[in-house]
Short mmCIF file of C-alpha atoms and ligand atoms in Angstrom, two decimals:
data_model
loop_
_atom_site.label_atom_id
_atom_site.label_comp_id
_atom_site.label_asym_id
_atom_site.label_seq_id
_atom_site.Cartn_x
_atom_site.Cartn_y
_atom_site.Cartn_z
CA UNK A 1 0.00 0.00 0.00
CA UNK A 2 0.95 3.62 -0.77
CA UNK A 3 0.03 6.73 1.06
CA UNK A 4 0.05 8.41 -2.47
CA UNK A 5 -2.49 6.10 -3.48
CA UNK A 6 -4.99 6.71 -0.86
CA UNK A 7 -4.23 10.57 -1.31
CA UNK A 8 -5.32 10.25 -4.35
CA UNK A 9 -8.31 8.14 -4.32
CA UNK A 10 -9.84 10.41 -1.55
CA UNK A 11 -8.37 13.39 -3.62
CA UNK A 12 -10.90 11.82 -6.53
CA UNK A 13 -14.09 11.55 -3.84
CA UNK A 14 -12.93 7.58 -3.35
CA UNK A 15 -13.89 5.88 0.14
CA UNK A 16 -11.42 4.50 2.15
CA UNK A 17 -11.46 0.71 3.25
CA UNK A 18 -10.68 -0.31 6.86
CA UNK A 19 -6.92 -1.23 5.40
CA UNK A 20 -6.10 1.90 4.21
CA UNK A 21 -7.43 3.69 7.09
CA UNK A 22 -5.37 1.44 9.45
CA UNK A 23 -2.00 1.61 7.35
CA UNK A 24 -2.30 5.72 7.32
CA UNK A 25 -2.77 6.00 10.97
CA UNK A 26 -0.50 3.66 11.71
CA UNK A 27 2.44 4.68 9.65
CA UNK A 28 1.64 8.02 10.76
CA UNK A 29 1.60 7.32 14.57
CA UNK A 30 5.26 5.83 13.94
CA UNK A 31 6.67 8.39 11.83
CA UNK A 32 6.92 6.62 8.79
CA UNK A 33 4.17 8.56 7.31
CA UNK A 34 5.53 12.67 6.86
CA UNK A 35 3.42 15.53 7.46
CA UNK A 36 2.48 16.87 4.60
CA UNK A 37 1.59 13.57 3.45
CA UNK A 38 -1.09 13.58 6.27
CA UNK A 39 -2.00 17.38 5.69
CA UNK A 40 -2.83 16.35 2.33
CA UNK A 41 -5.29 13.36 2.83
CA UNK A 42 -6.82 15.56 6.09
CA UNK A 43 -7.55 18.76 3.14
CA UNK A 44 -8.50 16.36 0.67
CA UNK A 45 -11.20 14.44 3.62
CA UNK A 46 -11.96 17.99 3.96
CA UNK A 47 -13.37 18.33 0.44
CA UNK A 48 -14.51 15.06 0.28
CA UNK A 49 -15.75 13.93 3.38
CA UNK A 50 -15.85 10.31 4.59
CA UNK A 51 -18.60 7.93 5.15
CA UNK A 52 -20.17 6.70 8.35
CA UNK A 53 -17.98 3.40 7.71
CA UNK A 54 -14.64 5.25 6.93
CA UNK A 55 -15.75 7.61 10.06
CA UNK A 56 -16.01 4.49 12.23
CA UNK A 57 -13.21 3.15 10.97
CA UNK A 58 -10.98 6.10 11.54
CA UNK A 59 -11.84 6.45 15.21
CA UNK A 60 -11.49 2.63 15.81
CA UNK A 61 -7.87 3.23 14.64
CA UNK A 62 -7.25 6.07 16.60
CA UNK A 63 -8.37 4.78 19.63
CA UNK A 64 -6.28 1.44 19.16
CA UNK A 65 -3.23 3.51 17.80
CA UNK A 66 -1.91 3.71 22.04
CA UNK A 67 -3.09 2.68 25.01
CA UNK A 68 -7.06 2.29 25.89
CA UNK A 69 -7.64 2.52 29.73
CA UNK A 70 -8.98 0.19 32.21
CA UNK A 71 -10.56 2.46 34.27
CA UNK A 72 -12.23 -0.69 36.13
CA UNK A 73 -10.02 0.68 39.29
CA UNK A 74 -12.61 3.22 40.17
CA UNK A 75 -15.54 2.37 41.54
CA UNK A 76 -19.01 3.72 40.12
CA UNK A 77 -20.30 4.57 36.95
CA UNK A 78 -17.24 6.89 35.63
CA UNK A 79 -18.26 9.93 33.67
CA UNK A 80 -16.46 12.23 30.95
CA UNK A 81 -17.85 15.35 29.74
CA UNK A 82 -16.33 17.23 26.03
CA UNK A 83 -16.96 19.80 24.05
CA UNK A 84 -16.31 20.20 20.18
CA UNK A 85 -14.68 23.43 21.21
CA UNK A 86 -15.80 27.59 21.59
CA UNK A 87 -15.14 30.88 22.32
CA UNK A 88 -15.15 31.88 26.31
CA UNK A 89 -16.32 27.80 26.87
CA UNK A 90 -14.84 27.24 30.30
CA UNK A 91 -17.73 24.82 30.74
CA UNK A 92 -15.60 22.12 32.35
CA UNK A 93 -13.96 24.10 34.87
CA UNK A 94 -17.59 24.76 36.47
CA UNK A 95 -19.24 22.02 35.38
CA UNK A 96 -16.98 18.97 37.24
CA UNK A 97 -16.38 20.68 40.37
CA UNK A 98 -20.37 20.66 40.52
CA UNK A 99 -20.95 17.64 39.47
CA UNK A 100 -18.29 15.89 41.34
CA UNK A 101 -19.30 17.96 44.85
CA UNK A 102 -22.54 15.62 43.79
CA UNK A 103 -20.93 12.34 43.50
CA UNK A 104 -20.42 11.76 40.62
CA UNK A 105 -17.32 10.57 39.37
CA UNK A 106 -15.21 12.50 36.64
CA UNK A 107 -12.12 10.90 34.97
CA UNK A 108 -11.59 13.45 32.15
CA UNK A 109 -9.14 14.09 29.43
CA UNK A 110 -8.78 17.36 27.95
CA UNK A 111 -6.66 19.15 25.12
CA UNK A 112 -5.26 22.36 24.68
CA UNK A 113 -6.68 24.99 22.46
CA UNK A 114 -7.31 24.37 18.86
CA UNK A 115 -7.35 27.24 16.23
CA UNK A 116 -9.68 30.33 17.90
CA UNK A 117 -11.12 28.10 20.24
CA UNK A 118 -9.22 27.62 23.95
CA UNK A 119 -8.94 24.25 25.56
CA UNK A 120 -9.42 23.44 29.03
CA UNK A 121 -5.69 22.44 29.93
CA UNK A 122 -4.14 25.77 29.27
CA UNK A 123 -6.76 27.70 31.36
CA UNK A 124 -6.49 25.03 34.29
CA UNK A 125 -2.81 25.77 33.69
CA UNK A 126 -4.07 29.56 34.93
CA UNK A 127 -3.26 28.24 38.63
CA UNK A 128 0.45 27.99 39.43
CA UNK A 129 1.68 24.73 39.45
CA UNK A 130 -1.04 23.13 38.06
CA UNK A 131 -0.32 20.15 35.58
CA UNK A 132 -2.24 17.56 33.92
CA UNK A 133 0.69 15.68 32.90
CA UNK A 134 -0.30 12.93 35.55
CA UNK A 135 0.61 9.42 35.25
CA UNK A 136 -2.42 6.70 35.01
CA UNK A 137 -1.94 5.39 38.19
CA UNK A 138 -2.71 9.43 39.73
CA UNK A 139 -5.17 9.40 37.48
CA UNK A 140 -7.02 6.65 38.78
CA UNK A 141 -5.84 7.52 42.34
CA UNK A 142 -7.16 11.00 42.48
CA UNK A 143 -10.66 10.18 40.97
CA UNK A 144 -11.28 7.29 43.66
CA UNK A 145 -9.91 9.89 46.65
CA UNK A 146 -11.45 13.40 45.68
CA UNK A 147 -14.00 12.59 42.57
CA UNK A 148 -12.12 14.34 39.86
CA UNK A 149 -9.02 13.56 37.37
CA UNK A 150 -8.11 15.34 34.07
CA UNK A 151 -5.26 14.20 32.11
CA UNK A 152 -3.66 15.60 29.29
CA UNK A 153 -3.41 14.25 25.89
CA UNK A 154 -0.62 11.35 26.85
CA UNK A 155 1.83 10.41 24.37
CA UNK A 156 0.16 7.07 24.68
CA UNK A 157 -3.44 7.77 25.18
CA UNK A 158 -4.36 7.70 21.07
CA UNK A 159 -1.43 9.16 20.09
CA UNK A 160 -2.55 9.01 16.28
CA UNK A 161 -5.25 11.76 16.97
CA UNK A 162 -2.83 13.39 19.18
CA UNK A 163 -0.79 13.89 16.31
CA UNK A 164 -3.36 14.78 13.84
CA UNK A 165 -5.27 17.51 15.65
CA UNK A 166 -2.04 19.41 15.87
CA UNK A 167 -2.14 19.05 12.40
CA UNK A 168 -5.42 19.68 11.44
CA UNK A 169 -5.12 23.24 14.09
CA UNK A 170 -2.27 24.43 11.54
CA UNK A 171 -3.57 23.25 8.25
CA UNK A 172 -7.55 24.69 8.22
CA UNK A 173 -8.34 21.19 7.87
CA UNK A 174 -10.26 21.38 11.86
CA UNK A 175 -14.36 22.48 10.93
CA UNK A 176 -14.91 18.75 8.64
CA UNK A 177 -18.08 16.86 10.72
CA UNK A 178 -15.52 13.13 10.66
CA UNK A 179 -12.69 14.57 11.74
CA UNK A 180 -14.27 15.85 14.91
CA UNK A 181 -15.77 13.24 15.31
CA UNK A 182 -13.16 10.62 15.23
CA UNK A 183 -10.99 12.94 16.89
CA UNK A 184 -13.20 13.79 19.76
CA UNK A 185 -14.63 9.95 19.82
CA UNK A 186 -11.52 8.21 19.47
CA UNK A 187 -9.83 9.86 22.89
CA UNK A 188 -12.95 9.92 24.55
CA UNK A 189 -13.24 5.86 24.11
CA UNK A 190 -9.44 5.15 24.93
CA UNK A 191 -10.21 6.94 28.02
CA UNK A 192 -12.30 4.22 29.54
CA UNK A 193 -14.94 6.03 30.58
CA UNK A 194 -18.68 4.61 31.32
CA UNK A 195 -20.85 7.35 30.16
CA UNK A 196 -20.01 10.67 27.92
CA UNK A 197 -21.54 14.38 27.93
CA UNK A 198 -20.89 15.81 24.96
CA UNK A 199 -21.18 20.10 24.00
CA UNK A 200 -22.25 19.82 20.34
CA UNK A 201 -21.64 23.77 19.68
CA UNK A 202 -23.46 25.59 16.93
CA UNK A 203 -23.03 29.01 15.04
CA UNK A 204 -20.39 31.71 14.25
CA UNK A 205 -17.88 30.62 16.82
CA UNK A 206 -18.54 26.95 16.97
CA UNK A 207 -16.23 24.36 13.80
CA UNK A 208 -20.31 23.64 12.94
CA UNK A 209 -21.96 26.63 12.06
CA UNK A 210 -24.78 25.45 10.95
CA UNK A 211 -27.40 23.88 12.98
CA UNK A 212 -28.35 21.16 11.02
CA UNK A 213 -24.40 20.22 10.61
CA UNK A 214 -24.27 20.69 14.47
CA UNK A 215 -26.75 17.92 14.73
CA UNK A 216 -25.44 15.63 12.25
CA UNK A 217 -22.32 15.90 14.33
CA UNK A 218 -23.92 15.05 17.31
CA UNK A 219 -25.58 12.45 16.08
CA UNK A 220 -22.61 10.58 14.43
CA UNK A 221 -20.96 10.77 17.85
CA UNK A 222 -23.56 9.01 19.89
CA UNK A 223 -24.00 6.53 16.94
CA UNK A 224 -20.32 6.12 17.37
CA UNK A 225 -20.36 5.77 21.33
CA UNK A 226 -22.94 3.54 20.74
CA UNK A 227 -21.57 1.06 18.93
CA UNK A 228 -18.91 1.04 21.18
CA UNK A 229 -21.17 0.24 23.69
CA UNK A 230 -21.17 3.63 25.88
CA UNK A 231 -23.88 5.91 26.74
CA UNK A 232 -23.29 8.90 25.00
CA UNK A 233 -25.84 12.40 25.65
CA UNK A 234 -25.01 15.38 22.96
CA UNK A 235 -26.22 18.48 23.82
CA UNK A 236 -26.23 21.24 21.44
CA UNK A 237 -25.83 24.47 22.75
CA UNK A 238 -25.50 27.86 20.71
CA UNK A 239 -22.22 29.30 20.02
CA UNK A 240 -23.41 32.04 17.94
CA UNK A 241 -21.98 34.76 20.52
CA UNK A 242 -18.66 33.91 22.98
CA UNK A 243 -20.46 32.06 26.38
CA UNK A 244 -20.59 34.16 29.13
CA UNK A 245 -18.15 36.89 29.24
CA UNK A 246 -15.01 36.14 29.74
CA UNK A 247 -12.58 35.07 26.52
CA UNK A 248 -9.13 33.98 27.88
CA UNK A 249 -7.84 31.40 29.57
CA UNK A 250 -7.32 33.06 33.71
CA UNK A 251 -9.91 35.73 32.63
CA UNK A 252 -12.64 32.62 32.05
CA UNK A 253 -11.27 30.51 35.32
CA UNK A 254 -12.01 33.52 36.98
CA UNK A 255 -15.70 33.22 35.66
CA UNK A 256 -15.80 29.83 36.04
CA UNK A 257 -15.04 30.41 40.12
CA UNK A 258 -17.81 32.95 39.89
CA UNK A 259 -19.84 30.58 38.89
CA UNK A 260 -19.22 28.38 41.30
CA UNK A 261 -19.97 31.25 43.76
CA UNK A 262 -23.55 31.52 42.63
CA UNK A 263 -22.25 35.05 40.22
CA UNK A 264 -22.30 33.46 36.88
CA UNK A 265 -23.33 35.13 34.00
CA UNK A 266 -27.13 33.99 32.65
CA UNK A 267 -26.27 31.64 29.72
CA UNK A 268 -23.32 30.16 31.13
CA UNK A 269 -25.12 29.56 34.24
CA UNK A 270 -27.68 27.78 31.93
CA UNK A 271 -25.23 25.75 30.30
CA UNK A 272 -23.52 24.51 32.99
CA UNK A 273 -26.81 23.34 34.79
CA UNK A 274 -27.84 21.24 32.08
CA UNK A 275 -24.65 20.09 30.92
CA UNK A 276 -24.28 18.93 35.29
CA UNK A 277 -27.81 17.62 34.91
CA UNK A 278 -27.04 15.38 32.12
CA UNK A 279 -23.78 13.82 33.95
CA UNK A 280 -25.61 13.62 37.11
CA UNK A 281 -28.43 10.92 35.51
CA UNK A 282 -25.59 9.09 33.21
CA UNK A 283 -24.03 8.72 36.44
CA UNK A 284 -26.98 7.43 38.49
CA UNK A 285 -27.02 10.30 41.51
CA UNK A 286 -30.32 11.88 40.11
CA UNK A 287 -33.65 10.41 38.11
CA UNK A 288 -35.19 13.53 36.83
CA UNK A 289 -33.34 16.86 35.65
CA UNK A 290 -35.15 18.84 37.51
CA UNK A 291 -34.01 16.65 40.51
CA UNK A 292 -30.32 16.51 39.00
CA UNK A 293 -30.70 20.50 38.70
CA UNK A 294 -31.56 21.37 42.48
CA UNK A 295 -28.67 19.28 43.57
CA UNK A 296 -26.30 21.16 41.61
CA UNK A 297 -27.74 24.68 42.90
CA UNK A 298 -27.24 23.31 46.62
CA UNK A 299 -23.21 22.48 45.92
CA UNK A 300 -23.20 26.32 44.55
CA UNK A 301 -25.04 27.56 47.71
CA UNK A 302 -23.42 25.84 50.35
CA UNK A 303 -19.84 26.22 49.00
CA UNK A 304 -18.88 22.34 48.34
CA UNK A 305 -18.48 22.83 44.60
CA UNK A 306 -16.24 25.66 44.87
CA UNK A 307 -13.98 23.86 47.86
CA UNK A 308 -13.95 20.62 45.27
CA UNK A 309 -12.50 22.63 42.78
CA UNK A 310 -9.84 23.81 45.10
CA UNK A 311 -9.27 20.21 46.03
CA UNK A 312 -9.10 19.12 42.63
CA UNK A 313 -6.24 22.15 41.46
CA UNK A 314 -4.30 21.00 44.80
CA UNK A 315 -4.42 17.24 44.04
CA UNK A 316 -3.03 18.21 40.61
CA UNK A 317 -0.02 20.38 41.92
CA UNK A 318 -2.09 23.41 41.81
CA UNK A 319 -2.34 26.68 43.79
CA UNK A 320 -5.52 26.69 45.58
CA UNK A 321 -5.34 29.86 47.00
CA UNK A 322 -5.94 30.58 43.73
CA UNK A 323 -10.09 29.53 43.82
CA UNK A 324 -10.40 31.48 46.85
CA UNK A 325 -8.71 34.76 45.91
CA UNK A 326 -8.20 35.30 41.75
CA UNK A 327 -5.96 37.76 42.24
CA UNK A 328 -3.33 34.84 42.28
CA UNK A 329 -4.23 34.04 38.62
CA UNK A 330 -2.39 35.77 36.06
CA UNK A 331 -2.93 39.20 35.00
CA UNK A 332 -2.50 41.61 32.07
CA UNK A 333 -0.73 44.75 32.30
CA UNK A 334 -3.52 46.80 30.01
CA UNK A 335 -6.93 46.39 30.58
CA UNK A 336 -8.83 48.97 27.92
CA UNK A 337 -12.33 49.69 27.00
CA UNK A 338 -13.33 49.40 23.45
CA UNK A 339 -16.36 51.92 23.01
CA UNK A 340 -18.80 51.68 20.99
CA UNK A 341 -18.86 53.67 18.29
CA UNK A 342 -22.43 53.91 17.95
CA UNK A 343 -25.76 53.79 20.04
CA UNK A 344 -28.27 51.21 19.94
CA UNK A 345 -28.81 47.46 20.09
CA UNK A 346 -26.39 44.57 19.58
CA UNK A 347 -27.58 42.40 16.75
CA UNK A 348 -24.66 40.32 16.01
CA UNK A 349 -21.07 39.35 17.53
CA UNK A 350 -19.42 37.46 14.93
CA UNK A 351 -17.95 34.77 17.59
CA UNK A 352 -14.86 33.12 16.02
CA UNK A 353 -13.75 36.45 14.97
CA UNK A 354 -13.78 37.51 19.11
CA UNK A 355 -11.80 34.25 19.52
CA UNK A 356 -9.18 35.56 16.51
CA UNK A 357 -8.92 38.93 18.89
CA UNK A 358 -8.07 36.30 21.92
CA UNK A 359 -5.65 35.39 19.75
CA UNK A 360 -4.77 38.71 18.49
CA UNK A 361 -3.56 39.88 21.99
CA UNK A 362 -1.88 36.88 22.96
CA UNK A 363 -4.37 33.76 23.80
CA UNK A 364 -3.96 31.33 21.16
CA UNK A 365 -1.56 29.42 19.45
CA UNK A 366 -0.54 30.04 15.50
CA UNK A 367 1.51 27.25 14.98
CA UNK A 368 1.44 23.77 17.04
CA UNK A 369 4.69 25.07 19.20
CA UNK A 370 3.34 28.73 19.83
CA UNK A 371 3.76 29.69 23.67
CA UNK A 372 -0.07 31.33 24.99
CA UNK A 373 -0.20 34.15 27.45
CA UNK A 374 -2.43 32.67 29.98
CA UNK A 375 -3.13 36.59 31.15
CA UNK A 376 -4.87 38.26 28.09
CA UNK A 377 -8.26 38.32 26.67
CA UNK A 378 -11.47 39.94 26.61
CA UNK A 379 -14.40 40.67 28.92
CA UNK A 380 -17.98 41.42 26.89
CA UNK A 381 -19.87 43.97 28.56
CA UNK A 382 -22.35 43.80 26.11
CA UNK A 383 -24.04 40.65 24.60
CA UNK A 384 -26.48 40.49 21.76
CA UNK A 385 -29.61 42.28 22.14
CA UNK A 386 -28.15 44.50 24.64
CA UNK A 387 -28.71 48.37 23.85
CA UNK A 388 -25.15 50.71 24.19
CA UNK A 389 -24.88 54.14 24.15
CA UNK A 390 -22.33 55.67 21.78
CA UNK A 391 -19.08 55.92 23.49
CA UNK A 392 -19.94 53.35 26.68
CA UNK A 393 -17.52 49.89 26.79
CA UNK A 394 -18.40 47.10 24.72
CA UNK A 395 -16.02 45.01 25.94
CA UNK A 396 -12.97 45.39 28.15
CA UNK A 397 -9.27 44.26 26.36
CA UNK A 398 -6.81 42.27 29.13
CA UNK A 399 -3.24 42.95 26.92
CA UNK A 400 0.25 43.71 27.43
CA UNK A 401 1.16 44.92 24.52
CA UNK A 402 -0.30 48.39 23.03
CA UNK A 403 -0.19 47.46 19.82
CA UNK A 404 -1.61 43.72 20.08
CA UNK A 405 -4.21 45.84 21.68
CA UNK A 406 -5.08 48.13 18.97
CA UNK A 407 -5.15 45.15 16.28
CA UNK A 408 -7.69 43.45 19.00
CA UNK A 409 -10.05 46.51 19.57
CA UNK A 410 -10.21 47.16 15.56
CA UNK A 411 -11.25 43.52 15.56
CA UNK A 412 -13.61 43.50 17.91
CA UNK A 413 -15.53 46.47 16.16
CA UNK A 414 -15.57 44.67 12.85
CA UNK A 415 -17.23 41.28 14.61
CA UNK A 416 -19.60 43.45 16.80
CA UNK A 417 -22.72 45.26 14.90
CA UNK A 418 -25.28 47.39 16.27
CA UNK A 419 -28.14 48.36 14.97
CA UNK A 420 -31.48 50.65 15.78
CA UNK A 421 -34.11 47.80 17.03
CA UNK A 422 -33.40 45.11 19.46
CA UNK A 423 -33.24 41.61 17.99
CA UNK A 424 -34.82 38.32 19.74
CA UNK A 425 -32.17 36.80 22.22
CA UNK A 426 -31.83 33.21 20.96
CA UNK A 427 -31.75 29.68 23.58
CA UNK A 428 -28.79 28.57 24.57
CA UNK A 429 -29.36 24.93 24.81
CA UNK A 430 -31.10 23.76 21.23
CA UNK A 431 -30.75 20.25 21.81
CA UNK A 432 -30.56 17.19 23.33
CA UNK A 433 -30.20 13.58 21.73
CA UNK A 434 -29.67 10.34 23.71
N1 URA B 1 -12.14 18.83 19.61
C1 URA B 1 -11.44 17.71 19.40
O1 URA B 1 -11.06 17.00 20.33
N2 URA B 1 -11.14 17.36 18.15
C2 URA B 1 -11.54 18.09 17.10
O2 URA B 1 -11.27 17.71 15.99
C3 URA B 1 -12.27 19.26 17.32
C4 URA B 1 -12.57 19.61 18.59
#
């Protein structure tokens, strides 16, 4: 078999067998396959797409490309929770605390941020110390002990996808409905885990804008979690505007503490709930949602979320102080208004564009060895259908550089448009499918 034959058949709209799908990932895993070899075939799935089959197939190789973990150490049903990735989605760091405080238990494995979107390991990375670069035996350790695990991407934990996401962040070849889904499936089912959550996004800043992609997506992931014999809940929540306020990785673990105080902001709050709810039944603590819902509001109100999270950060090497006083998190040097240059109502913040201004000032990565400043970012003041008068903040910039700054804030204005009458607010959740 050659890998310029299987270019070229998908280059032509050809579909894969099981073969060729195993001898790419596995010559790529070892090397033997280059990279632009595997940037080619990713662009040309791109244009192409893949079938359900080849999908399958892809993730089955993935996941059976390193190690798959026996997670049969820890007692109880375990539970994972993932999203396909957006803009100010600190989901997780709220989300497990509060479902953990419950008792449920979370054994989760995150990545880092991927093109404008951020990823849960650098913001957790936010408190000093912290690492997720734990060894399986911690892993399984700290989830029995305290609830709560999250590892990073291991070199052996499907190190084909590990490989290939890099890729895919650096090559526009991210936003293609198989890719995620192998890619997302394939680490979620090495993992071990019982029962998955998964944050189907949808809109401007989400790799699916459109809805009825965002679905397909979600379905071919539970279809694929399935099969595998897990249960597997997608819930599709809008990602037509950033979530909550806060863009950046210490700016959102700061809103993810608030949170956790009971200070959230509306939709996030939302989110969160449901997205808890959802991991609470999978993992057997609560029958209804509305029962799963009022157990999650009494770990916010009596504090137990928030002190798990603390746990959690120490357990991993963390600074705790941290949850309790965010001043410890790091900061930017500039923090600047962007006013708006017009009265009236927001009608539209063009999301992925608020995540390239994230990026702009500091937040993301360009290329797959970029270094992020964990400081910068962006804090909305105004969301859509909010009315602004001319000259009041939009948002607030978190930079230290001027000039990063000014790129950022010319940005911003571009994504953000306001207009005379104020438009509907849409729902954040759209979506569930079991
Ligand atoms: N998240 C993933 O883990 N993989 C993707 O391809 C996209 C989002």
């Amino acid at each position: 078999m050659r890998m310029y034959d299987i270019i070229m058949k998908k280059r032509n709209g050809g579909a894969l067998s099981e073969e060729e799908i195993q001898f790419f990932v596995k010559g790529y895993t070892r090397g033997e396959i280059p990279d632009y070899q595997a940037a080619a075939l990713m662009m040309a799935i791109y244009f192409q797409h893949m079938t359900k089959a080849e999908t399958n197939a892809l993730t089955m190789a993935m996941m059976h490309s390193g190690d798959v973990l026996d997670l049969s150490a820890i007692e109880g049903i375990k539970v994972d929770k993932h999203s396909t990735g957006g803009v100010g989605d600190k989901t997780s760091l709220a989300v497990i605390p509060m479902v953990a405080a419950c008792g449920v238990r979370v054994a989760k494995m995150s990545g880092r941020g991927l093109g404008h979107t951020g990823g849960t390991v650098d913001k957790l990375e936010s408190f000093p110390g912290f690492s997720t670069a734990i060894t399986g035996q911690q892993f399984v350790d700290n989830v029995n002990r305290i609830g709560i695990a999250i590892m990073g991407q291991t070199a052996d934990l499907a190190p084909a996808d590990k490989k290939l996401y890099a890729l895919r962040d650096v090559t526009a070849t991210v936003d293609n409905m198989s890719l995620i889904a192998s890619s997302i499936m394939s680490k979620k089912l090495a993992a071990g885990t019982d029962a998955i959550v998964l944050d189907v996004k949808t809109g401007s800043g989400a790799f699916m804008k459109k809805e009825e992609d965002s679905y397909a997506l979600a379905q071919e992931m539970v279809d694929i979690g399935k099969a595998a014999g897990k249960e597997v809940i997608a819930v599709i929540s809008d990602m037509d505007q950033p979530l909550g306020r806060a863009v950046g990785n210490a700016l959102e673990v700061k809103e993810a503490i608030a949170t956790l105080r009971g200070e959230g902001p509306e939709d996030f709050v939302e989110l969160s709930l449901m997205l808890g709810s959802q991991m609470l039944l999978a993992g057997g603590k609560a029958q209804t949602e509305k029962e799963a819902k009022q157990q999650l509001q009494q770990v916010i109100a009596d504090g137990s979320a928030l002190r798990k999270l603390a746990e959690f950060v120490a357990a991993q090497g963390g600074d705790s102080a941290a949850v309790y006083d965010t001043e410890l998190l790091p900061k930017a040097k500039l923090v600047l208004p962007v006013p708006a240059p017009q009265s009236g109502y927001i009608q539209h913040i063009a999301c992925d564009e608020i995540g390239m201004c994230s990026l702009l000032l500091g937040g993301g990565r360009e290329t797959k060895e970029s270094a992020i400043d964990l400081s910068v970012g962006l804090v909305l003041e105004k969301k859509v259908g909010d009315s602004v008068e001319e000259g009041e903040p939009l948002a607030w910039l978190h930079a230290n550089d001027e000039n990063q700054a000014a790129a950022a804030r010319e940005r911003f204005l571009a994504a953000c448009q306001i207009g005379e009458t104020a438009p509907a607010k849409g729902d954040i959740i759209k979506h569930i499918i079991r």
